[in-house]
Amino acid sequence: MRNAPLGFFDSGVGGLTVVRAARTLLPHEDIVYLGDTARVPYGSKSPETIRRFAAEDVQFLLTQGVKAIVVACNTATAHALPMLRETFRVPILGVIEPGVDALLSDGQVDRIGIIATRGTIRSHAYQHALAQRRTGLIIHAKSAPLLAPMIEEDWLDHPATEAALKTYLDPMVDKGLDALLLACTHYPLLIPTLKKFLPADIRLVDSATTCAEHLKQELTRLDLLNPATSPGSLSIHLSDLSEEFEALARRFLDEDPGRIQRAVL
Amino acid sequence: MRNAPLGFFDSGVGGLTVVRAARTLLPHEDIVYLGDTARVPYGSKSPETIRRFAAEDVQFLLTQGVKAIVVACNTATAHALPMLRETFRVPILGVIEPGVDALLSDGQVDRIGIIATRGTIRSHAYQHALAQRRTGLIIHAKSAPLLAPMIEEDWLDHPATEAALKTYLDPMVDKGLDALLLACTHYPLLIPTLKKFLPADIRLVDSATTCAEHLKQELTRLDLLNPATSPGSLSIHLSDLSEEFEALARRFLDEDPGRIQRAVL
């Protein structure tokens, strides 16, 4: 079982930022990634539809013999994680709790901004997880539906992206922020831009690094760490294949994704 | 048969701009609209996947007893129309040929810009249809993948949309344009912004009006016009239902969409 691969899924290729962080922290793990590019994005769709798609994604990964699954998508974590954990027996981790725990490990953080898809913000999953852990937090949540398409377009420094960030972030920055939660797996690519845009004392917390750290702890706790000493393999499956998705996968992963396979869901 | 409804489909709600134009020109026709909101957008996906989705969309409309079908989506027209016409016996109209014919009816138009999704531009369907009809045209085609999300966000006058338009259009405007083809059913909502942005002598041609006019001609030619004298009904089906999609439908249609039904594809 410890030799089995880890499964990751996302609506598209954004979740590869989590895979990238996991491959740095857990270099001996084999990884199977599923991106549901035929139906991407999930962030604008209804909770029922997201749950149906997420269950199909998990079923695909189970056919690949995975030992644990990471929901590398904030929207799917927000709407589907409890249902997935009730339905399937394999350990399933999401991206929300690790981000919230990492953020609150700093006792000085009281005023928290959250940017995410419309679906994630609407779910109140982050707001709820934060409020459960600490009272008296001041939380500003803002859906930022154009950021993921802008990142996919590689407009990281484009005036359009700066104008969008201004609309999304200025109101919460003006009220005072200690930290900003980047609650979409696309957003780590925007960190250099955000660092130029935001006051230097605002801490940025992303889903990718925090989730990879949590995954390592959980695999250790469950005695599921791969004992291999050779580099782990990576196998990427997308439900729709195109040159654009392959090029995007390369950017999000920051390494050669190898031969990408077509997944039939 | 003449009393049967017309079927329209699109990847999402953008095709309702075509429905809106058709309801003005053909007020006695009953209309069944399908928006595949569970899998929207099509514009970034592969030709194979778009053809598969489009065939399922047509099959759904056939279960509703339609007498003719309008592919109210440029990407689906570009990639799937020939296959759909070969596969199904019902008359099927697309949005590309009407736009091209309307554009070229003006003999003075030689320098033509096209903006559309990545899928539509990649298909070369517009470039091919134009070149087939007239030689010596100068065609500038540019994929503009962020415009549809910006229109859905209602950022019609937002600085981010202006910055995006500048990137997409300035290079072709600088070279000289007689007309700009708005080759995505979302774009009619952007016409007031484009009129402010572009030199006044550039003619704007959109898919919605031109397609509705072509539809009227074809129904007349095929003797399929509804002889009713009462206002036609409108029935909207979406494969994913949410408050956002219902609000978007209202904006694209510019009338009350009534009770929207969930379509199972």
GROMACS .gro file of N, CA and C in nm, chain A residues 26 38 145 161 186 224:
model
   18
   26LEU      N    1   0.795   1.572  -0.113
   26LEU     CA    2   0.780   1.425  -0.107
   26LEU      C    3   0.835   1.365  -0.237
   38ALA      N    4  -1.220   1.881  -1.963
   38ALA     CA    5  -1.339   1.884  -2.050
   38ALA      C    6  -1.451   1.966  -1.987
  145PRO      N    7  -1.342   3.612  -1.000
  145PRO     CA    8  -1.354   3.513  -1.108
  145PRO      C    9  -1.265   3.538  -1.229
  161THR      N   10  -0.479   4.284  -1.564
  161THR     CA   11  -0.470   4.210  -1.438
  161THR      C   12  -0.451   4.307  -1.322
  186HIS      N   13  -0.474   2.825  -0.880
  186HIS     CA   14  -0.407   2.904  -0.984
  186HIS      C   15  -0.319   3.015  -0.925
  224LEU      N   16   0.195   0.588   0.561
  224LEU     CA   17   0.175   0.565   0.417
  224LEU      C   18   0.287   0.622   0.330
   0.00000   0.00000   0.00000
